[in-house]
Tab-separated table of C-alpha atoms in Angstrom:
chain	number	residue	atom	x	y	z
A	1247	MET	CA	129.246	113.938	85.329
A	1248	THR	CA	127.360	112.725	88.476
A	1249	TYR	CA	124.768	115.146	87.852
A	1250	LEU	CA	124.187	114.042	84.045
A	1251	LEU	CA	124.437	110.467	85.204
A	1252	LEU	CA	121.674	110.768	87.581
A	1253	LYS	CA	119.600	112.991	85.313
A	1254	TYR	CA	119.992	110.261	82.628
A	1255	LEU	CA	118.902	107.323	84.908
A	1256	HIS	CA	116.015	109.749	86.178
A	1257	ILE	CA	114.599	110.577	83.084
A	1258	LEU	CA	114.980	106.826	81.840
A	1259	GLY	CA	113.095	105.618	84.956
A	1260	ALA	CA	110.396	108.059	84.097
A	1261	THR	CA	110.478	106.974	80.323
A	1262	VAL	CA	110.060	103.068	81.571
A	1263	ILE	CA	107.317	103.949	83.770
A	1264	LEU	CA	105.296	105.714	81.419
A	1265	GLY	CA	106.273	103.546	78.389
A	1266	THR	CA	105.470	100.375	80.294
A	1267	GLY	CA	102.217	101.583	81.622
A	1268	THR	CA	100.966	102.774	78.113
A	1269	GLY	CA	102.065	99.595	76.286
A	1270	ILE	CA	100.404	97.590	79.284
A	1271	ALA	CA	97.256	99.635	78.838
A	1272	PHE	CA	97.305	99.183	74.982
A	1273	PHE	CA	97.803	95.319	75.098
A	1274	MET	CA	95.245	94.582	77.991
A	1275	LEU	CA	92.651	96.712	76.287
A	1276	MET	CA	93.260	95.119	72.998
A	1277	ALA	CA	93.184	91.515	74.567
A	1278	HIS	CA	89.985	92.389	76.305
A	1279	ARG	CA	88.173	93.586	73.214
A	1280	THR	CA	88.694	89.774	71.699
A	1281	ARG	CA	86.627	88.331	74.672
A	1282	ASP	CA	88.922	85.431	74.129
A	1283	ALA	CA	89.674	83.838	77.331
A	1284	ALA	CA	93.086	82.041	76.352
A	1285	PHE	CA	93.891	85.078	74.423
A	1286	VAL	CA	93.401	87.213	77.549
A	1287	ALA	CA	95.189	84.819	79.758
A	1288	ARG	CA	98.363	84.728	77.976
A	1289	THR	CA	98.398	88.671	77.506
A	1290	ALA	CA	97.675	89.121	81.193
A	1291	GLY	CA	100.371	86.817	81.977
A	1292	VAL	CA	102.804	88.937	80.155
A	1293	VAL	CA	101.209	92.291	81.482
A	1294	VAL	CA	101.928	90.987	84.980
A	1295	THR	CA	105.499	89.958	84.118
A	1296	ALA	CA	106.421	93.152	82.489
A	1297	ASP	CA	104.667	95.374	85.352
A	1298	LEU	CA	106.526	93.356	88.064
A	1299	LEU	CA	109.871	93.575	86.001
A	1300	PHE	CA	110.096	97.016	84.220
A	1301	THR	CA	107.565	99.096	86.158
A	1302	ALA	CA	108.110	97.918	89.569
A	1303	SER	CA	112.226	98.380	89.227
A	1304	ALA	CA	111.424	101.826	87.653
A	1305	VAL	CA	109.048	102.804	90.579
A	1306	THR	CA	111.738	101.630	93.245
A	1307	LEU	CA	114.865	103.582	91.615
A	1308	GLN	CA	112.879	106.926	90.898
A	1309	PRO	CA	112.715	108.057	94.251
A	1310	ILE	CA	116.238	107.336	94.951
A	1311	THR	CA	117.544	108.984	91.586
A	1312	GLY	CA	115.137	111.842	92.174
A	1313	TYR	CA	116.576	112.349	95.661
A	1314	LEU	CA	120.071	112.111	94.480
A	1315	LEU	CA	119.520	114.428	91.488
A	1316	MET	CA	117.707	116.800	93.803
A	1317	ARG	CA	120.571	117.162	96.121
A	1318	GLU	CA	123.188	117.269	93.346
A	1319	ALA	CA	121.380	120.125	91.923
A	1320	GLY	CA	120.826	121.878	95.082
A	1321	TYR	CA	117.024	121.743	95.344
A	1322	ALA	CA	115.332	121.672	98.677
A	1323	MET	CA	112.437	119.024	99.570
A	1324	SER	CA	110.249	121.828	100.313
A	1325	GLU	CA	110.283	123.182	96.682
A	1326	PRO	CA	106.516	123.355	95.663
A	1327	TRP	CA	107.078	121.480	92.698
A	1328	VAL	CA	109.022	118.670	94.696
A	1329	VAL	CA	106.183	118.451	97.144
A	1330	ALA	CA	103.734	118.270	94.452
A	1331	SER	CA	105.420	115.666	92.290
A	1332	LEU	CA	105.835	113.748	95.784
A	1333	ALA	CA	102.397	113.790	96.446
A	1334	LEU	CA	101.363	112.839	92.675
A	1335	TYR	CA	103.723	109.895	93.173
A	1336	GLY	CA	101.610	108.881	95.898
A	1337	VAL	CA	98.775	109.118	94.172
A	1338	ALA	CA	100.147	106.960	91.265
A	1339	GLY	CA	100.973	104.543	93.642
A	1340	LEU	CA	97.600	104.158	95.389
A	1341	PHE	CA	96.274	103.456	91.887
A	1342	TRP	CA	99.147	101.146	90.687
A	1343	LEU	CA	99.382	98.822	93.420
A	1344	PRO	CA	95.641	97.505	93.373
A	1345	VAL	CA	96.247	97.668	89.414
A	1346	VAL	CA	98.997	94.960	89.588
A	1347	TRP	CA	96.837	92.731	91.852
A	1348	ILE	CA	93.741	93.437	89.361
A	1349	GLN	CA	95.603	92.116	86.355
A	1350	ALA	CA	96.996	89.030	88.332
A	1351	ARG	CA	93.596	88.147	89.302
A	1352	MET	CA	92.006	88.980	85.684
A	1353	ARG	CA	94.846	86.730	84.453
A	1354	ASP	CA	93.942	84.067	86.782
A	1355	LEU	CA	90.307	84.153	85.676
A	1356	ALA	CA	90.883	84.153	82.035
A	1357	GLN	CA	93.164	81.103	82.611
A	1358	GLU	CA	90.321	79.213	84.477
A	1359	ALA	CA	87.834	80.199	81.646
A	1360	ALA	CA	90.236	79.135	78.962
A	1361	ALA	CA	90.520	75.874	80.702
A	1362	ARG	CA	87.089	74.891	81.055
A	1363	ALA	CA	86.355	76.685	77.244
A	1364	GLU	CA	83.944	79.331	79.065
A	1365	PRO	CA	83.541	82.774	78.540
A	1366	LEU	CA	85.136	85.415	80.505
A	1367	PRO	CA	82.954	85.282	84.075
A	1368	PRO	CA	81.296	88.672	85.396
A	1369	ARG	CA	83.974	88.721	87.961
A	1370	TYR	CA	86.553	89.417	85.338
A	1371	HIS	CA	84.872	92.018	83.573
A	1372	ARG	CA	83.963	93.753	87.033
A	1373	LEU	CA	87.837	93.588	87.654
A	1374	PHE	CA	88.413	94.889	84.126
A	1375	ARG	CA	86.155	98.100	84.602
A	1376	ILE	CA	88.025	99.054	87.875
A	1377	TRP	CA	91.452	98.343	86.304
A	1378	PHE	CA	90.428	100.695	83.464
A	1379	VAL	CA	88.792	103.366	85.938
A	1380	PHE	CA	92.066	103.239	88.018
A	1381	GLY	CA	94.345	103.687	85.052
A	1382	PHE	CA	93.053	107.422	84.360
A	1383	PRO	CA	94.366	109.010	87.942
A	1384	GLY	CA	97.419	106.791	87.934
A	1385	PHE	CA	98.397	107.582	84.568
A	1386	GLY	CA	97.524	111.227	84.847
A	1387	ALA	CA	99.422	111.532	87.876
A	1388	VAL	CA	102.655	110.306	86.005
A	1389	VAL	CA	102.057	112.712	83.024
A	1390	ALA	CA	101.670	115.601	85.598
A	1391	ILE	CA	105.127	114.452	87.402
A	1392	LEU	CA	106.926	114.760	84.268
A	1393	TRP	CA	105.613	118.108	83.623
A	1394	LEU	CA	106.661	119.145	86.990
A	1395	MET	CA	109.993	117.491	86.664
A	1396	ILE	CA	110.501	119.766	83.305
A	1397	ALA	CA	108.791	123.052	84.124
A	1398	LYS	CA	109.705	123.032	87.893
A	1399	PRO	CA	107.238	125.599	88.488
A	1400	SER	CA	106.863	128.014	91.810
A	1401	PHE	CA	103.301	128.101	91.860
């Protein structure tokens, strides 16, 4: 029973990370395409809240449930797929942490532009490009981790 509960919580956490990341990327991209500073500000505000509430919670619990699940199933930390998963988790974190700050800054810049009834400033667009590019390795690492969790390859 403990194994199944841990497995459920771990899969749920992975689903939240992947789903929230996908949703956030979609909504930010769609808001950005409007070039409407007020709309971007509102969307980015919700995105920042969702990232801090859902993604941060899941990101915090994943290593805990993963470790407990691994221990319960009898896997060693030295298993190649575990080592690769942890390395990719680090990669995902290296790209996700700046993205959270970038989203908050984009929100602030959009709010300022909306308050002045001005277009989104060049700084916003620079941050958006970085945010967009950082999404690929961050999201790719999460997708690869999911594959490693399922396949457990020995390399």
